[in-house]
Amino acid sequence: MRRKVVRDRADLLERAQAAPDKLKKLLIDGVKACLPEGFDVDRHFTPPYKPMQQRVAFVPDGDLFKAVASGKASVVTDQIAAFDETGIQLGSGSRIDCDVVITATGFEMSGMGEIPFRVDGRHIDFAQTVTYRGTMFTGVPNMAWIYGYGHYSWTLRADLIGEFVCRLLRHLEARGAKSVAPTLRPDDHDMPLRPWVDTEYLNPGYLLRSLDRLPRSGDKPEWQHSQDYLYESKAIPAIDLDDPIFSYSY
């Protein structure tokens, strides 16, 4: 079952990359089929981005659409102009009266938990580091950050990275080393640097607003934060811990 779910998601991602307009039409047509004729799907259920660039919400049994169709719930897509004592003023000029507002978007991502990091008294600016496979960072020894997938189950990557870290710790002990950090090799210094993740693939607003505070990536697989589980499930267990990319200190 797990393999089927992963394969189905991989197929969906491939379709989103190869034919985004076709997939978008398929998804929107599915929404239209669940709502009353005349409902403004283009305005309220059609996002400005391509499918899978931001997470797609799954609606089991279509319960949301049933609630909208029955009048028990409503969905409004608009810009918030202001809050007032009785509700929300919208950019279109209309308003929504409400008793409670729960914010579920517009937040700011806290990179590294806003914890100040120092190595030998030197402050670490993670925006000046390059990530090794989205989990370690140049110039930062003995640190691994477990960051999952945006489009697969988060824990799939957490498992992969957890196993990698355990293997690295055992290797560190076997070598008698005290620390290890990824280091750019001579032929890596001239590679073009890119944002933390490929924004053509994943671009929620909270991520775009925080890119200037996150580590950079490169144009080689080892210096990228891949979002491809099928690739990483083979690549990460095969990492050579004696590769020159790992700098051990004794």
Short mmCIF file of C-alpha atoms in Angstrom, two decimals:
data_model
loop_
_atom_site.label_atom_id
_atom_site.label_comp_id
_atom_site.label_asym_id
_atom_site.label_seq_id
_atom_site.Cartn_x
_atom_site.Cartn_y
_atom_site.Cartn_z
CA MET A 1 0.00 0.00 0.00
CA ARG A 2 2.83 2.39 0.87
CA ARG A 3 4.51 1.76 -2.48
CA LYS A 4 1.22 2.37 -4.29
CA VAL A 5 0.60 5.68 -2.49
CA VAL A 6 4.15 6.85 -3.24
CA ARG A 7 3.91 5.79 -6.89
CA ASP A 8 0.52 7.47 -7.32
CA ARG A 9 1.88 10.70 -5.86
CA ALA A 10 4.98 10.51 -8.07
CA ASP A 11 2.75 10.06 -11.12
CA LEU A 12 0.69 13.10 -10.11
CA LEU A 13 3.84 15.20 -9.69
CA GLU A 14 5.13 14.08 -13.08
CA ARG A 15 1.84 15.09 -14.69
CA ALA A 16 1.98 18.46 -12.93
CA GLN A 17 5.44 19.11 -14.39
CA ALA A 18 4.78 17.75 -17.87
CA ALA A 19 1.29 19.14 -18.53
CA PRO A 20 0.26 21.59 -15.78
CA ASP A 21 -2.57 23.22 -17.75
CA LYS A 22 -4.11 19.87 -18.60
CA LEU A 23 -3.93 18.68 -14.99
CA LYS A 24 -5.31 22.00 -13.73
CA LYS A 25 -8.34 21.67 -16.03
CA LEU A 26 -8.90 18.11 -14.83
CA LEU A 27 -8.85 19.20 -11.18
CA ILE A 28 -11.09 22.23 -11.73
CA ASP A 29 -13.56 20.18 -13.76
CA GLY A 30 -13.76 17.79 -10.82
CA VAL A 31 -14.57 20.68 -8.48
CA LYS A 32 -17.24 22.02 -10.86
CA ALA A 33 -18.91 18.63 -10.94
CA CYS A 34 -19.34 18.77 -7.15
CA LEU A 35 -20.87 22.27 -6.98
CA PRO A 36 -24.18 23.74 -8.16
CA GLU A 37 -24.40 25.08 -11.69
CA GLY A 38 -23.45 28.74 -11.80
CA PHE A 39 -21.08 28.64 -8.82
CA ASP A 40 -18.09 30.89 -9.57
CA VAL A 41 -15.43 28.18 -9.51
CA ASP A 42 -12.99 30.27 -11.56
CA ARG A 43 -12.92 32.92 -8.84
CA HIS A 44 -13.16 30.91 -5.64
CA PHE A 45 -11.53 27.55 -6.43
CA THR A 46 -8.95 28.35 -9.13
CA PRO A 47 -5.55 29.34 -7.72
CA PRO A 48 -3.10 31.54 -9.67
CA TYR A 49 -0.29 28.95 -9.46
CA LYS A 50 0.25 25.66 -11.25
CA PRO A 51 -0.95 22.37 -9.74
CA MET A 52 1.34 21.06 -6.99
CA GLN A 53 3.43 24.26 -6.78
CA GLN A 54 1.52 24.59 -3.54
CA ARG A 55 -0.11 21.75 -1.68
CA VAL A 56 -3.33 20.39 -3.13
CA ALA A 57 -6.05 19.80 -0.55
CA PHE A 58 -7.75 16.42 -0.73
CA VAL A 59 -11.46 16.39 0.18
CA PRO A 60 -12.51 12.87 1.25
CA ASP A 61 -16.03 12.04 0.08
CA GLY A 62 -16.43 15.63 -1.16
CA ASP A 63 -17.81 16.75 2.22
CA LEU A 64 -16.64 20.35 1.75
CA PHE A 65 -18.38 20.66 -1.60
CA LYS A 66 -21.55 19.08 -0.20
CA ALA A 67 -21.57 21.68 2.58
CA VAL A 68 -21.08 24.53 0.09
CA ALA A 69 -23.76 23.16 -2.23
CA SER A 70 -26.24 22.88 0.65
CA GLY A 71 -25.57 26.41 1.88
CA LYS A 72 -24.14 25.26 5.21
CA ALA A 73 -20.71 26.64 4.32
CA SER A 74 -19.20 29.10 1.87
CA VAL A 75 -15.80 29.58 0.26
CA VAL A 76 -14.60 33.07 -0.69
CA THR A 77 -11.28 33.75 -2.37
CA ASP A 78 -10.22 37.39 -2.05
CA GLN A 79 -7.65 39.75 -0.55
CA ILE A 80 -8.08 40.93 3.04
CA ALA A 81 -8.15 44.73 3.12
CA ALA A 82 -8.78 45.18 6.84
CA PHE A 83 -10.32 43.74 9.98
CA ASP A 84 -13.01 45.64 11.85
CA GLU A 85 -15.15 45.05 14.92
CA THR A 86 -17.61 42.77 13.18
CA GLY A 87 -15.66 41.04 10.44
CA ILE A 88 -13.35 41.35 7.45
CA GLN A 89 -13.26 44.00 4.74
CA LEU A 90 -12.24 42.42 1.42
CA GLY A 91 -10.22 43.91 -1.38
CA SER A 92 -13.15 43.51 -3.77
CA GLY A 93 -15.23 45.87 -1.63
CA SER A 94 -17.42 43.21 -0.06
CA ARG A 95 -17.16 42.02 3.53
CA ILE A 96 -17.59 38.91 5.64
CA ASP A 97 -19.25 39.18 9.04
CA CYS A 98 -17.76 36.79 11.57
CA ASP A 99 -17.38 36.13 15.28
CA VAL A 100 -14.04 34.28 15.13
CA VAL A 101 -11.15 34.51 12.65
CA ILE A 102 -8.60 31.68 12.53
CA THR A 103 -5.45 32.57 10.60
CA ALA A 104 -4.18 29.71 8.47
CA THR A 105 -1.94 31.58 6.05
CA GLY A 106 0.24 34.66 5.85
CA PHE A 107 2.60 33.48 8.58
CA GLU A 108 6.37 33.91 8.61
CA MET A 109 8.56 30.83 8.53
CA SER A 110 11.03 30.59 11.42
CA GLY A 111 14.26 29.27 9.93
CA MET A 112 16.20 27.11 12.39
CA GLY A 113 13.80 28.11 15.14
CA GLU A 114 15.50 31.53 15.29
CA ILE A 115 18.16 29.93 17.48
CA PRO A 116 21.51 31.78 17.34
CA PHE A 117 24.24 29.36 16.22
CA ARG A 118 27.94 29.93 16.82
CA VAL A 119 31.01 27.91 15.89
CA ASP A 120 34.18 28.83 17.81
CA GLY A 121 32.56 32.14 18.71
CA ARG A 122 31.63 32.94 15.09
CA HIS A 123 27.96 33.62 14.36
CA ILE A 124 26.51 31.36 11.68
CA ASP A 125 24.40 33.04 9.03
CA PHE A 126 22.64 30.10 7.40
CA ALA A 127 21.82 32.20 4.35
CA GLN A 128 25.56 32.16 3.62
CA THR A 129 25.84 28.38 3.83
CA VAL A 130 25.20 25.75 1.18
CA THR A 131 23.05 22.78 2.07
CA TYR A 132 24.23 19.21 1.73
CA ARG A 133 21.15 17.26 0.61
CA GLY A 134 18.86 19.57 2.57
CA THR A 135 20.09 18.29 5.92
CA MET A 136 23.67 19.49 6.65
CA PHE A 137 25.32 22.85 6.01
CA THR A 138 28.79 23.98 5.00
CA GLY A 139 30.83 25.29 7.91
CA VAL A 140 28.45 23.89 10.54
CA PRO A 141 29.85 20.72 12.18
CA ASN A 142 27.84 17.96 13.82
CA MET A 143 24.47 19.32 12.79
CA ALA A 144 21.72 17.70 10.76
CA TRP A 145 18.33 19.28 10.10
CA ILE A 146 15.44 16.95 9.40
CA TYR A 147 13.22 18.64 6.83
CA GLY A 148 10.60 16.52 5.11
CA TYR A 149 8.85 16.57 1.76
CA GLY A 150 6.38 19.16 0.57
CA HIS A 151 4.38 16.81 -1.64
CA TYR A 152 4.98 13.37 -0.14
CA SER A 153 4.45 12.35 3.45
CA TRP A 154 6.79 14.44 5.62
CA THR A 155 7.93 11.38 7.55
CA LEU A 156 9.20 9.55 4.46
CA ARG A 157 12.15 11.93 4.37
CA ALA A 158 12.42 12.10 8.15
CA ASP A 159 13.01 8.33 8.14
CA LEU A 160 15.64 8.57 5.38
CA ILE A 161 17.54 11.38 7.09
CA GLY A 162 17.26 9.74 10.51
CA GLU A 163 18.87 6.57 9.18
CA PHE A 164 21.57 8.60 7.42
CA VAL A 165 22.40 10.52 10.62
CA CYS A 166 22.66 7.31 12.65
CA ARG A 167 24.99 5.83 10.04
CA LEU A 168 27.09 9.01 10.03
CA LEU A 169 27.37 9.02 13.84
CA ARG A 170 28.53 5.39 13.85
CA HIS A 171 31.08 6.23 11.15
CA LEU A 172 32.28 9.26 13.12
CA GLU A 173 32.89 7.05 16.15
CA ALA A 174 34.59 4.35 14.08
CA ARG A 175 37.03 6.91 12.67
CA GLY A 176 37.70 8.35 16.11
CA ALA A 177 36.69 11.79 14.85
CA LYS A 178 35.07 14.49 16.98
CA SER A 179 33.17 16.35 14.30
CA VAL A 180 32.13 16.29 10.66
CA ALA A 181 30.86 18.99 8.32
CA PRO A 182 30.15 19.09 4.59
CA THR A 183 32.69 21.09 2.63
CA LEU A 184 32.63 22.42 -0.90
CA ARG A 185 35.14 20.55 -3.05
CA PRO A 186 37.50 22.49 -5.37
CA ASP A 187 35.22 21.96 -8.37
CA ASP A 188 32.17 23.08 -6.36
CA HIS A 189 33.30 26.64 -5.64
CA ASP A 190 32.26 28.00 -9.03
CA MET A 191 28.86 26.31 -9.21
CA PRO A 192 25.85 28.63 -9.41
CA LEU A 193 23.96 28.99 -6.16
CA ARG A 194 20.19 28.72 -6.04
CA PRO A 195 17.40 29.10 -3.48
CA TRP A 196 16.85 26.50 -0.76
CA VAL A 197 14.27 24.70 -2.91
CA ASP A 198 13.24 24.92 -6.55
CA THR A 199 10.45 27.51 -6.46
CA GLU A 200 9.09 26.25 -9.77
CA TYR A 201 8.37 23.01 -7.92
CA LEU A 202 7.27 24.34 -4.52
CA ASN A 203 6.41 27.99 -3.84
CA PRO A 204 4.02 28.62 -0.93
CA GLY A 205 4.09 32.24 0.22
CA TYR A 206 5.62 31.50 3.62
CA LEU A 207 8.55 29.77 1.91
CA LEU A 208 9.11 32.52 -0.66
CA ARG A 209 9.13 35.15 2.10
CA SER A 210 11.85 33.30 4.01
CA LEU A 211 14.25 32.31 1.21
CA ASP A 212 16.64 35.14 2.09
CA ARG A 213 17.11 33.55 5.53
CA LEU A 214 17.54 29.95 4.40
CA PRO A 215 20.65 28.09 3.16
CA ARG A 216 21.47 28.05 -0.53
CA SER A 217 21.63 25.05 -2.85
CA GLY A 218 23.81 24.27 -5.87
CA ASP A 219 23.45 22.68 -9.28
CA LYS A 220 24.68 19.22 -8.22
CA PRO A 221 22.50 16.57 -6.54
CA GLU A 222 24.55 16.48 -3.35
CA TRP A 223 24.14 20.24 -2.92
CA GLN A 224 20.39 20.25 -3.43
CA HIS A 225 17.36 19.75 -1.24
CA SER A 226 15.59 17.18 -3.35
CA GLN A 227 11.83 16.68 -3.07
CA ASP A 228 11.94 13.39 -4.99
CA TYR A 229 11.41 10.42 -2.67
CA LEU A 230 11.91 7.79 -5.37
CA TYR A 231 15.36 9.25 -6.08
CA GLU A 232 16.38 9.86 -2.47
CA SER A 233 15.24 6.45 -1.24
CA LYS A 234 18.15 5.03 -3.26
CA ALA A 235 20.63 7.94 -3.19
CA ILE A 236 20.73 8.66 0.55
CA PRO A 237 21.41 5.08 1.74
CA ALA A 238 24.18 4.88 -0.89
CA ILE A 239 26.07 7.97 0.36
CA ASP A 240 29.81 7.29 0.73
CA LEU A 241 30.73 8.66 4.16
CA ASP A 242 34.41 8.75 3.18
CA ASP A 243 33.70 11.05 0.25
CA PRO A 244 35.92 14.18 0.31
CA ILE A 245 32.74 16.20 0.72
CA PHE A 246 32.81 15.22 4.41
CA SER A 247 35.45 17.04 6.44
CA TYR A 248 36.30 15.17 9.65
CA SER A 249 38.07 16.78 12.61
CA TYR A 250 39.95 14.90 15.33
#
